[in-house]
mmCIF file of C-alpha atoms in Angstrom:
data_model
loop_
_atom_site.group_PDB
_atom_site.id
_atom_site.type_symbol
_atom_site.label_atom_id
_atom_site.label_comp_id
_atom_site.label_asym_id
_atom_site.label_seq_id
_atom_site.Cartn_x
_atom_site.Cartn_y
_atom_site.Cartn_z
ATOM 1 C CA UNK I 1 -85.124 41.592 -80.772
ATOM 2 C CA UNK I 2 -83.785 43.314 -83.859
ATOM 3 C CA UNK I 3 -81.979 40.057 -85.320
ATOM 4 C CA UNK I 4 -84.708 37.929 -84.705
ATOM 5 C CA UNK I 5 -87.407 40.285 -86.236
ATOM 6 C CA UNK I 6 -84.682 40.652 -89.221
ATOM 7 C CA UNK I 7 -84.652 37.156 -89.462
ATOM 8 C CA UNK I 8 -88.527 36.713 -89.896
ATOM 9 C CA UNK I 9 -89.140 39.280 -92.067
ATOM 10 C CA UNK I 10 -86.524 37.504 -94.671
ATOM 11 C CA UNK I 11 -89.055 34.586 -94.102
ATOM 12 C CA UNK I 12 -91.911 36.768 -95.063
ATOM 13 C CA UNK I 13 -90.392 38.171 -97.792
ATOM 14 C CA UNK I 14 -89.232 35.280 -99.393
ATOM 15 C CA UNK I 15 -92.916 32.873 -98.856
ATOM 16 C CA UNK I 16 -93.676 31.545 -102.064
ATOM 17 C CA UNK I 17 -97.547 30.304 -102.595
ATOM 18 C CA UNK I 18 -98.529 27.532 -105.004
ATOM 19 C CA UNK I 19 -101.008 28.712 -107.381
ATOM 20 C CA UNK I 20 -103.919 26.836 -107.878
ATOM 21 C CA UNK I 21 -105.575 26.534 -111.314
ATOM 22 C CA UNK I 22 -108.945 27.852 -110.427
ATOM 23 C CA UNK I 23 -109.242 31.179 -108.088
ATOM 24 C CA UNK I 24 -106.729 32.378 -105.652
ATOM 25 C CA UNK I 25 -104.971 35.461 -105.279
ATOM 26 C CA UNK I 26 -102.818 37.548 -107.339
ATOM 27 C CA UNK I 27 -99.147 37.070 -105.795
ATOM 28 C CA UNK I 28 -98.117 40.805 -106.645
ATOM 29 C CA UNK I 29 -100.976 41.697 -104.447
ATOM 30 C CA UNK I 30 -99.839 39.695 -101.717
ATOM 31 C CA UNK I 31 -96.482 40.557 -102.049
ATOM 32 C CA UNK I 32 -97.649 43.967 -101.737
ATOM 33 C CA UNK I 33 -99.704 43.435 -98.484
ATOM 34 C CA UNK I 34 -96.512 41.153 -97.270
ATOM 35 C CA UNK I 35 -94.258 44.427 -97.656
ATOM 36 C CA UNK I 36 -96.856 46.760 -95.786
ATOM 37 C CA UNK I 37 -97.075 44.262 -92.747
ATOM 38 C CA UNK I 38 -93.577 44.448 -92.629
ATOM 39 C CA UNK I 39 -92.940 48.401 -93.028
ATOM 40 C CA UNK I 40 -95.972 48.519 -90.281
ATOM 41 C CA UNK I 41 -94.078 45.439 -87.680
ATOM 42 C CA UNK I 42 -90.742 47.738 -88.347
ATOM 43 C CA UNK I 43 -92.490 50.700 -86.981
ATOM 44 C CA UNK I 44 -93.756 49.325 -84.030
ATOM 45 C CA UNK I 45 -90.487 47.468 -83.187
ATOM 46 C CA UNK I 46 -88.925 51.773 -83.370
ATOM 47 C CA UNK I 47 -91.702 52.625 -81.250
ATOM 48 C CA UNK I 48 -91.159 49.481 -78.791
ATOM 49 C CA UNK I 49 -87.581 50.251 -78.410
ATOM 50 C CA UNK I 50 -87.693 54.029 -78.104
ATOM 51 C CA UNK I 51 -90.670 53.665 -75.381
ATOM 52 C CA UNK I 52 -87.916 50.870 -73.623
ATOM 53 C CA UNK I 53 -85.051 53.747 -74.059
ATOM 54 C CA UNK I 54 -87.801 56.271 -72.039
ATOM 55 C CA UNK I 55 -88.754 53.448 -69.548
ATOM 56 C CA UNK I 56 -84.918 52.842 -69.062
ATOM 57 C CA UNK I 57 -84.170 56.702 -68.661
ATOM 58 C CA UNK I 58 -87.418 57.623 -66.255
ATOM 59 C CA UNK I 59 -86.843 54.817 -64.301
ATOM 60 C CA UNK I 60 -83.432 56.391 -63.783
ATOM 61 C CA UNK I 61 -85.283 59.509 -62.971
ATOM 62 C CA UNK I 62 -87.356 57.184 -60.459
ATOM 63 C CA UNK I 63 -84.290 55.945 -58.554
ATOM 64 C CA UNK I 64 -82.724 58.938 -58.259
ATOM 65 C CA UNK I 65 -85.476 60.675 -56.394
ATOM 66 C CA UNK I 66 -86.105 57.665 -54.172
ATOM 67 C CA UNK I 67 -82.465 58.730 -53.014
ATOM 68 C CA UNK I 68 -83.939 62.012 -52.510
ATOM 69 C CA UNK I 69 -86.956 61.368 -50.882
ATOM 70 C CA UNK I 70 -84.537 58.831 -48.416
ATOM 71 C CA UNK I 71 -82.097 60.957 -47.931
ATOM 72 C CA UNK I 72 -84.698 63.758 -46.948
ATOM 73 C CA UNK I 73 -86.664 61.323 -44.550
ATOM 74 C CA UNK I 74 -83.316 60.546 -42.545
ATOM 75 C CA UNK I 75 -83.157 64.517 -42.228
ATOM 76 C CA UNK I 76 -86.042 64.298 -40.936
ATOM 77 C CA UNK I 77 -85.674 61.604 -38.273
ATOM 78 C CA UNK I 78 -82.356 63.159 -37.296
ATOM 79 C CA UNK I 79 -84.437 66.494 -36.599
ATOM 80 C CA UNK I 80 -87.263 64.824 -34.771
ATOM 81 C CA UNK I 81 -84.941 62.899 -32.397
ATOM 82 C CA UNK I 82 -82.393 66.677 -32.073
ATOM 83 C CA UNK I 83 -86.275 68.215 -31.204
ATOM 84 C CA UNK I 84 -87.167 65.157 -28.407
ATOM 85 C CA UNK I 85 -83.991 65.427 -27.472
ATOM 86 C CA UNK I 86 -84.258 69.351 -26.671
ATOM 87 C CA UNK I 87 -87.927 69.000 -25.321
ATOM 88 C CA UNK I 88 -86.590 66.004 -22.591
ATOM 89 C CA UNK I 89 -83.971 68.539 -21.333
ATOM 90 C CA UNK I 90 -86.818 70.781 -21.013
ATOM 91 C CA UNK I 91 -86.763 73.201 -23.661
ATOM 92 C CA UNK I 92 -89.888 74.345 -25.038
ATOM 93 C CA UNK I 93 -90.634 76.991 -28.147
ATOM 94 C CA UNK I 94 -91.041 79.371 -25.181
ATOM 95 C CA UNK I 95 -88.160 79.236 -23.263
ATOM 96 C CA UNK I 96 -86.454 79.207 -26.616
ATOM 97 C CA UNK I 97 -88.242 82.175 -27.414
ATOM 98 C CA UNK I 98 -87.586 84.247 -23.827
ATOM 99 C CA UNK I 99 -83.605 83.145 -24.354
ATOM 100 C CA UNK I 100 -83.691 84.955 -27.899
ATOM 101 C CA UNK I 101 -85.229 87.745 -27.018
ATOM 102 C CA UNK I 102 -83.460 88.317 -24.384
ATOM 103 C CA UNK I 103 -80.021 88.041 -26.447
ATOM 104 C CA UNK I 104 -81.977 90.566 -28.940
ATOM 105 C CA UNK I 105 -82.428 92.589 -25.764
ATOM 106 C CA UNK I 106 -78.579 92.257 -24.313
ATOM 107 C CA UNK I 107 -77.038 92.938 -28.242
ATOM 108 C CA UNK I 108 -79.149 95.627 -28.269
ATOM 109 C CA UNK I 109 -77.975 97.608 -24.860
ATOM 110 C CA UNK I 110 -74.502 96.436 -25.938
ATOM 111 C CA UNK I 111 -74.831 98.133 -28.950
ATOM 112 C CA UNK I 112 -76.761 101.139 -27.330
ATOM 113 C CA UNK I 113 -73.739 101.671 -24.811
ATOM 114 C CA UNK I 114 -71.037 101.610 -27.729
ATOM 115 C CA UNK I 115 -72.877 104.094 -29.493
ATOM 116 C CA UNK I 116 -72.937 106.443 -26.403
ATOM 117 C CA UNK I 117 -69.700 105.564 -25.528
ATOM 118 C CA UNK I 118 -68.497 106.712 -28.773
ATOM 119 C CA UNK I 119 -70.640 110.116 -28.420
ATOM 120 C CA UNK I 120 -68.899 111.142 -24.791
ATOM 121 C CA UNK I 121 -65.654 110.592 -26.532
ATOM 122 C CA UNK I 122 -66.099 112.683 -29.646
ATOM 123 C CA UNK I 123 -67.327 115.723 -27.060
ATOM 124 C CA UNK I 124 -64.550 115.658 -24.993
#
């Protein structure tokens, strides 16, 4: 875009006007206005192409969290079908409860009957 835009403000620039006898305008005034449209196109063609550089870079962003958001939905797939597949061979939250507790409850007397064991020996 840059070397085309380059390319038409040298054409700009450089338009001559034939002066007519009677009336018209004055060409350092023109000139002038011709130099402002061009300091004003050159800004917006810096704005244009740093608003493309964002767009490029967010869209990046974009991608990259469609990854994410994929990559989080076949966890989630892979955890509904490990969950069917524990609630077809019966398992429920309660039964899954009752077995924890009751490993809570057999760690616990283990733990119980070291600590005793360990008492009877330091009185003998």
């Amino acid at each position: 875009m840059s070397n085309d835009f380059d390319k038409k403000a040298k054409e700009i620039l450089n338009k001559q006007f034939r002066q007519k006898i009677h009336g018209g305008y004055d060409p350092e005034d023109v000139d002038q206005f011709f130099d402002d449209v061009i300091v004003y196109i050159k800004k917006i063609e810096t704005d244009y192409n740093q608003i493309n550089e964002k767009l490029k870079d967010n869209q990046s962003i974009i991608d990259d969290l469609k990854k994410q958001i994929n990559n989080k939905e076949n966890i989630i797939a892979s955890l509904k079908e490990e969950l069917k597949h524990y609630q077809d061979e019966g398992y429920s939250n309660k039964i899954l409860n009752d077995r924890v507790n009751t490993l809570e409850n057999t760690i616990k007397t283990i733990y119980l009957n070291s600590l005793k064991s360990n008492d009877n020996k330091k009185n003998k």
